[in-house]
Amino acid sequence: MATKSGVQKCPLLTFGIIADVQYADCADGTDYSKTRTRYYRNSLNLLKNAVNDWKRFQDSVSFVLQLGDLIDGKCKANGFSGSQRALNTALQPFNSLRVPVYHLIGNHELYNFTRSFCLKCPLNSALTTDIQCEPDRLYYTYIPHPKLRVVLLDAYDVGVLGYSDDPEHENYKKGQALLRENNSNSSENDTTGLEGANKRWAAYNGGIGERQLQWLSQVLEKAQAKQENVIIASHIGFHPNIPENYSICLSWNYQEVLDVIHRYECVVGVFAGHEHAGYQHFDPEHKIQHIAFQAVIETQPGSDAYATARLWNQELIITGAGRVPSCSIALRYPA
């Protein structure tokens, strides 16, 4: 609402953002490079901290955007039932919020589950929320406010993860071919010898398929016609203009995705997880804020890693907690 002086007093919309919880019921470990600690059990505590803080806010969150990797690949060591238990445990804190949670599928979900299972489980937000989606697809869009549309993409549409029960799927075969063509190392996750953006050619990344790209273009065309500000969310980021060591967490066909996004002025932000250190990059030419949110899993006990976004008339203000920095995103169309 606005006061008589014209100063807006309350946000039009408030929502939570969290990335890479990667909960597992196991002792602390490290990343693949053995240089960064991962706090597997404590990640659940930090998720609960975020939920409890969102409950206490005067402007209650209307929904939460969960950017993928809710559980860790280590959960599969206890078999399928162990992965299911871990998922149920990690979902439990969200349930107490009693608001929609929109999930992205990350690589760690696909270490534990097939894509067909993800379509049937609570990670498929189409089963529990009112959203617009393609049948049997893990990408969708929703409109939490008349001037804000959120588009969630399936970053592993083309790839080698999650297709173990469907080895003849064309996107799996395409993913295998792309990896062989661009990474000759014996391990699919070894990027030794690759430089710059070519470091993205690893099995823990993936790409956006042609059908999904066409769908994205159609969604953005309609959003622009209605003057909706659009936030695109993907577990993997798309912008190559980031520190070189972050290129290991870049979408395989990032340029194709950017080519679609840049055709439409309605896109104001791209949110991602996956890169645990996080980054922010503003694209001045297209006026798009690219953000990878810092991972819960590598956040020390006693700190936090989540963000709260508030929609105002002229901007979306993102307030970070703990190791997540704050920023603001100018709206293309006033709310």
Coordinates of C-alpha atoms in Angstrom, one line a residue:
M1 CA 0.0 0.0 0.0
A2 CA 1.0 3.6 -0.4
T3 CA 0.7 6.5 2.1
K4 CA -0.8 9.9 1.3
S5 CA 2.7 11.1 0.6
G6 CA 3.0 8.5 -2.1
V7 CA 5.7 6.4 -0.3
Q8 CA 5.0 2.7 -0.6
K9 CA 4.8 1.2 2.9
C10 CA 4.5 -2.5 2.3
P11 CA 5.9 -4.8 -0.4
L12 CA 3.4 -6.1 -2.9
L13 CA 4.8 -9.6 -2.6
T14 CA 7.4 -11.4 -0.5
F15 CA 9.0 -14.8 -1.2
G16 CA 11.9 -16.9 0.0
I17 CA 14.8 -18.2 -2.0
I18 CA 17.2 -21.0 -1.0
A19 CA 19.7 -23.1 -3.0
D20 CA 21.7 -26.3 -2.6
V21 CA 20.7 -27.6 0.8
Q22 CA 22.1 -31.0 -0.1
Y23 CA 21.0 -32.7 3.1
A24 CA 22.4 -36.1 3.9
D25 CA 22.4 -38.0 7.2
C26 CA 26.2 -38.4 7.3
A27 CA 29.3 -36.8 8.7
D28 CA 30.8 -33.6 7.2
G29 CA 32.9 -34.0 4.0
T30 CA 34.4 -32.0 1.3
D31 CA 33.7 -31.0 -2.3
Y32 CA 35.3 -32.9 -5.2
S33 CA 38.5 -30.8 -5.0
K34 CA 38.9 -31.5 -1.3
T35 CA 39.2 -27.8 -0.6
R36 CA 35.7 -26.8 0.7
T37 CA 33.8 -28.4 3.6
R38 CA 30.3 -29.7 3.2
Y39 CA 28.1 -29.8 6.3
Y40 CA 25.6 -32.5 5.4
R41 CA 23.6 -32.8 8.6
N42 CA 23.8 -29.1 9.6
S43 CA 22.3 -28.1 6.2
L44 CA 19.0 -29.3 7.6
N45 CA 19.4 -27.0 10.6
L46 CA 20.1 -24.0 8.2
L47 CA 17.0 -24.9 6.2
K48 CA 14.9 -24.9 9.4
N49 CA 16.5 -21.5 10.3
A50 CA 15.4 -20.0 7.0
V51 CA 11.8 -21.4 7.4
N52 CA 11.6 -20.1 11.0
D53 CA 12.8 -16.7 10.0
W54 CA 10.2 -16.6 7.1
K55 CA 7.5 -17.4 9.6
R56 CA 8.5 -14.5 11.8
F57 CA 8.5 -11.9 9.1
Q58 CA 5.6 -9.3 9.4
D59 CA 5.2 -9.6 5.6
S60 CA 4.7 -13.3 5.4
V61 CA 6.3 -15.1 2.4
S62 CA 3.8 -16.1 -0.3
F63 CA 5.9 -18.9 -1.6
V64 CA 9.5 -20.3 -1.6
L65 CA 11.7 -20.8 -4.6
Q66 CA 13.9 -23.9 -4.0
L67 CA 16.7 -23.8 -6.6
G68 CA 17.6 -27.5 -6.6
D69 CA 19.9 -30.0 -4.9
L70 CA 17.7 -30.4 -1.9
I71 CA 19.4 -33.7 -0.9
D72 CA 22.9 -34.9 -1.6
G73 CA 24.1 -37.7 -3.8
K74 CA 25.5 -39.4 -0.8
C75 CA 21.9 -40.4 0.2
K76 CA 21.9 -43.1 -2.5
A77 CA 24.5 -45.0 -0.5
N78 CA 21.6 -46.3 1.6
G79 CA 19.6 -47.4 -1.5
F80 CA 16.4 -46.0 -2.9
S81 CA 14.6 -46.1 0.4
G82 CA 17.5 -44.1 1.9
S83 CA 17.1 -41.4 -0.8
Q84 CA 13.3 -41.3 -0.2
R85 CA 13.8 -40.9 3.6
A86 CA 16.3 -38.1 3.1
L87 CA 13.9 -36.3 0.7
N88 CA 11.0 -36.6 3.1
T89 CA 13.2 -35.2 5.9
A90 CA 14.3 -32.3 3.8
L91 CA 10.8 -31.5 2.6
Q92 CA 9.4 -31.5 6.2
P93 CA 10.5 -28.0 7.2
F94 CA 8.8 -26.5 4.1
N95 CA 5.5 -28.1 5.1
S96 CA 5.2 -26.0 8.2
L97 CA 5.2 -22.8 6.2
R98 CA 1.9 -23.8 4.5
V99 CA 2.7 -21.9 1.3
P100 CA 3.6 -23.2 -2.1
V101 CA 7.2 -24.4 -2.7
Y102 CA 8.4 -24.3 -6.3
H103 CA 11.2 -26.8 -6.8
L104 CA 13.9 -27.1 -9.4
I105 CA 15.6 -30.4 -10.2
G106 CA 19.4 -30.4 -9.6
N107 CA 22.1 -32.9 -10.4
H108 CA 21.9 -34.3 -6.9
E109 CA 18.2 -35.2 -7.2
L110 CA 19.2 -37.0 -10.4
Y111 CA 22.0 -38.9 -8.6
N112 CA 19.3 -40.3 -6.3
F113 CA 16.2 -40.6 -8.6
T114 CA 15.3 -41.1 -12.2
R115 CA 13.5 -38.3 -14.0
S116 CA 10.4 -40.4 -14.2
F117 CA 10.4 -40.7 -10.4
C118 CA 10.9 -36.9 -10.0
L119 CA 7.7 -36.4 -12.1
K120 CA 5.7 -38.4 -9.6
C121 CA 7.2 -37.1 -6.3
P122 CA 6.7 -33.8 -4.4
L123 CA 9.7 -32.3 -6.3
N124 CA 7.3 -31.9 -9.2
S125 CA 5.5 -28.7 -8.1
A126 CA 2.9 -29.3 -10.9
L127 CA 1.4 -32.0 -8.6
T128 CA 0.7 -29.6 -5.7
T129 CA 0.4 -26.1 -7.1
D130 CA -1.5 -24.1 -9.6
I131 CA 1.0 -23.6 -12.4
Q132 CA 1.2 -23.6 -16.1
C133 CA 3.3 -26.5 -17.5
E134 CA 3.8 -28.9 -20.3
P135 CA 2.6 -32.5 -19.6
D136 CA 5.2 -34.8 -18.1
R137 CA 7.8 -32.0 -18.1
L138 CA 9.9 -30.6 -15.3
Y139 CA 9.7 -27.0 -16.4
Y140 CA 6.8 -24.6 -15.7
T141 CA 5.8 -21.1 -15.1
Y142 CA 3.5 -19.2 -12.6
I143 CA 2.4 -15.7 -11.9
P144 CA 2.5 -14.7 -8.2
H145 CA 1.6 -11.1 -9.0
P146 CA 0.1 -9.5 -12.1
K147 CA 3.4 -7.8 -12.8
L148 CA 5.7 -10.7 -12.0
R149 CA 6.1 -14.0 -13.7
V150 CA 8.5 -16.8 -12.6
V151 CA 9.7 -19.3 -15.2
L152 CA 11.4 -22.5 -13.8
L153 CA 13.6 -24.4 -16.3
D154 CA 14.7 -28.0 -16.4
A155 CA 18.5 -27.6 -16.6
Y156 CA 19.1 -31.4 -17.2
D157 CA 16.6 -31.8 -20.0
V158 CA 19.5 -32.8 -22.3
G159 CA 22.1 -34.7 -20.3
V160 CA 23.3 -38.0 -18.9
L161 CA 21.6 -37.9 -15.5
G162 CA 18.3 -39.4 -14.5
Y163 CA 17.7 -41.5 -17.7
S164 CA 18.8 -44.8 -16.3
D165 CA 15.3 -46.2 -16.8
D166 CA 15.0 -44.8 -20.3
P167 CA 18.4 -45.3 -22.1
E168 CA 16.8 -44.8 -25.5
H169 CA 15.5 -41.3 -24.8
E170 CA 16.7 -38.9 -27.5
N171 CA 17.9 -36.3 -25.0
Y172 CA 20.0 -38.9 -23.1
K173 CA 21.6 -40.0 -26.4
K174 CA 22.2 -36.4 -27.3
G175 CA 23.8 -35.8 -23.9
Q176 CA 26.1 -38.7 -24.3
A177 CA 27.2 -37.6 -27.7
L178 CA 27.8 -34.0 -26.6
L179 CA 30.0 -35.1 -23.7
R180 CA 32.0 -37.5 -25.9
E181 CA 32.5 -34.7 -28.4
N182 CA 33.6 -32.1 -25.9
N183 CA 35.3 -33.9 -23.1
S184 CA 37.8 -36.7 -23.9
N185 CA 38.8 -37.4 -20.3
S186 CA 38.2 -40.8 -18.9
S187 CA 35.8 -39.5 -16.2
E188 CA 32.7 -37.6 -17.3
N189 CA 33.2 -35.2 -14.4
D190 CA 36.9 -34.5 -15.1
T191 CA 37.5 -31.2 -16.8
T192 CA 41.3 -31.4 -16.9
G193 CA 42.6 -29.7 -20.0
L194 CA 39.4 -27.7 -20.7
E195 CA 39.7 -23.9 -20.7
G196 CA 37.2 -21.1 -20.0
A197 CA 33.6 -21.8 -20.8
N198 CA 34.6 -25.3 -22.1
K199 CA 34.9 -26.4 -18.5
R200 CA 31.1 -26.7 -18.5
W201 CA 31.4 -30.0 -20.4
A202 CA 30.9 -32.3 -17.4
A203 CA 28.2 -34.8 -16.5
Y204 CA 27.0 -32.8 -13.5
N205 CA 25.9 -30.1 -16.0
G206 CA 23.3 -30.4 -18.7
G207 CA 21.4 -28.5 -21.4
I208 CA 18.0 -27.1 -22.3
G209 CA 16.3 -29.1 -25.1
E210 CA 14.7 -27.8 -28.3
R211 CA 11.2 -28.3 -27.1
Q212 CA 11.9 -26.5 -23.9
L213 CA 13.5 -23.6 -25.7
Q214 CA 10.5 -23.2 -27.9
W215 CA 8.2 -23.3 -24.9
L216 CA 10.4 -20.6 -23.2
S217 CA 10.1 -18.4 -26.2
Q218 CA 6.4 -18.7 -26.3
V219 CA 6.1 -17.9 -22.6
L220 CA 8.3 -14.9 -22.8
E221 CA 6.5 -13.6 -25.9
K222 CA 3.2 -13.7 -24.0
A223 CA 4.7 -12.1 -20.9
Q224 CA 6.1 -9.2 -22.8
A225 CA 2.8 -8.6 -24.5
K226 CA 1.2 -8.4 -21.0
Q227 CA 4.1 -6.3 -19.7
E228 CA 5.0 -8.9 -17.0
N229 CA 8.4 -8.7 -15.4
V230 CA 10.0 -12.1 -15.7
I231 CA 12.4 -13.9 -13.4
I232 CA 13.9 -17.1 -14.9
A233 CA 15.1 -19.8 -12.5
S234 CA 17.4 -22.7 -13.4
H235 CA 19.6 -24.9 -11.3
I236 CA 22.5 -24.1 -13.7
G237 CA 23.3 -20.5 -14.7
F238 CA 23.6 -19.3 -18.3
H239 CA 25.9 -16.2 -18.3
P240 CA 29.6 -16.9 -19.2
N241 CA 30.8 -13.5 -18.0
I242 CA 31.7 -14.8 -14.6
P243 CA 35.0 -15.8 -13.0
E244 CA 36.6 -18.5 -15.0
N245 CA 36.7 -21.0 -12.2
Y246 CA 32.9 -20.8 -12.0
S247 CA 32.6 -22.0 -15.6
I248 CA 32.4 -25.5 -14.4
C249 CA 28.9 -24.7 -13.4
L250 CA 27.6 -23.3 -16.7
S251 CA 24.8 -24.7 -18.9
W252 CA 26.0 -26.7 -21.9
N253 CA 24.0 -24.6 -24.3
Y254 CA 24.0 -21.4 -22.4
Q255 CA 24.3 -19.3 -25.6
E256 CA 21.1 -20.8 -27.1
V257 CA 19.2 -20.0 -23.9
L258 CA 20.6 -16.5 -23.8
D259 CA 19.6 -16.0 -27.5
V260 CA 16.0 -16.7 -26.5
I261 CA 16.1 -14.6 -23.4
H262 CA 17.6 -11.6 -25.1
R263 CA 14.8 -11.4 -27.6
Y264 CA 12.5 -10.2 -24.9
E265 CA 12.8 -7.1 -22.8
C266 CA 10.5 -8.5 -20.1
V267 CA 13.3 -10.6 -18.4
V268 CA 14.8 -8.8 -15.5
G269 CA 16.6 -11.6 -13.6
V270 CA 18.1 -15.1 -13.9
F271 CA 18.4 -17.0 -10.7
A272 CA 20.5 -20.2 -10.2
G273 CA 22.1 -22.4 -7.7
H274 CA 24.8 -25.1 -8.4
E275 CA 27.8 -22.8 -8.0
H276 CA 28.2 -23.1 -4.3
A277 CA 30.3 -19.9 -3.9
G278 CA 27.6 -17.9 -5.6
Y279 CA 28.0 -14.8 -7.8
Q280 CA 26.1 -11.7 -9.0
H281 CA 26.6 -10.3 -12.5
F282 CA 24.6 -7.5 -14.1
D283 CA 24.4 -7.5 -17.9
P284 CA 24.2 -3.8 -18.8
E285 CA 23.4 -4.4 -22.4
H286 CA 20.2 -6.4 -21.7
K287 CA 19.6 -5.0 -18.1
I288 CA 19.4 -8.5 -16.6
Q289 CA 20.7 -9.4 -13.1
H290 CA 22.3 -12.9 -13.1
I291 CA 22.5 -14.4 -9.6
A292 CA 23.8 -17.8 -8.3
F293 CA 22.8 -18.1 -4.7
Q294 CA 25.3 -19.3 -2.2
A295 CA 24.9 -22.9 -1.2
V296 CA 23.5 -24.0 2.2
I297 CA 25.6 -27.2 2.2
E298 CA 28.9 -25.2 2.4
T299 CA 27.7 -22.7 5.0
Q300 CA 29.4 -23.1 8.4
P301 CA 27.2 -23.8 11.4
G302 CA 26.2 -20.5 13.1
S303 CA 25.7 -18.7 9.8
D304 CA 22.9 -18.7 7.2
A305 CA 22.4 -19.0 3.5
Y306 CA 19.0 -17.9 2.1
A307 CA 17.4 -14.8 0.7
T308 CA 14.0 -13.0 0.9
A309 CA 12.7 -11.2 -2.2
R310 CA 10.2 -8.3 -1.9
L311 CA 8.4 -6.8 -4.8
W312 CA 7.9 -3.0 -4.8
N313 CA 6.5 -0.7 -7.3
Q314 CA 9.8 -0.1 -9.1
E315 CA 12.1 -2.9 -8.1
L316 CA 12.5 -6.3 -6.6
I317 CA 14.7 -6.1 -3.5
I318 CA 16.5 -9.3 -2.5
T319 CA 17.7 -9.3 1.1
G320 CA 20.4 -11.9 1.8
A321 CA 20.9 -13.7 5.1
G322 CA 24.3 -14.9 6.3
R323 CA 26.7 -15.4 3.4
V324 CA 24.1 -14.5 0.7
P325 CA 24.6 -10.8 -0.3
S326 CA 21.7 -8.4 -1.0
C327 CA 20.8 -6.7 -4.2
S328 CA 18.0 -4.9 -6.1
I329 CA 16.6 -5.6 -9.5
A330 CA 14.9 -2.7 -11.4
L331 CA 11.6 -3.7 -12.9
R332 CA 10.9 -3.2 -16.6
Y333 CA 7.3 -2.5 -16.0
P334 CA 6.1 -0.8 -12.7
A335 CA 4.1 -3.0 -10.5

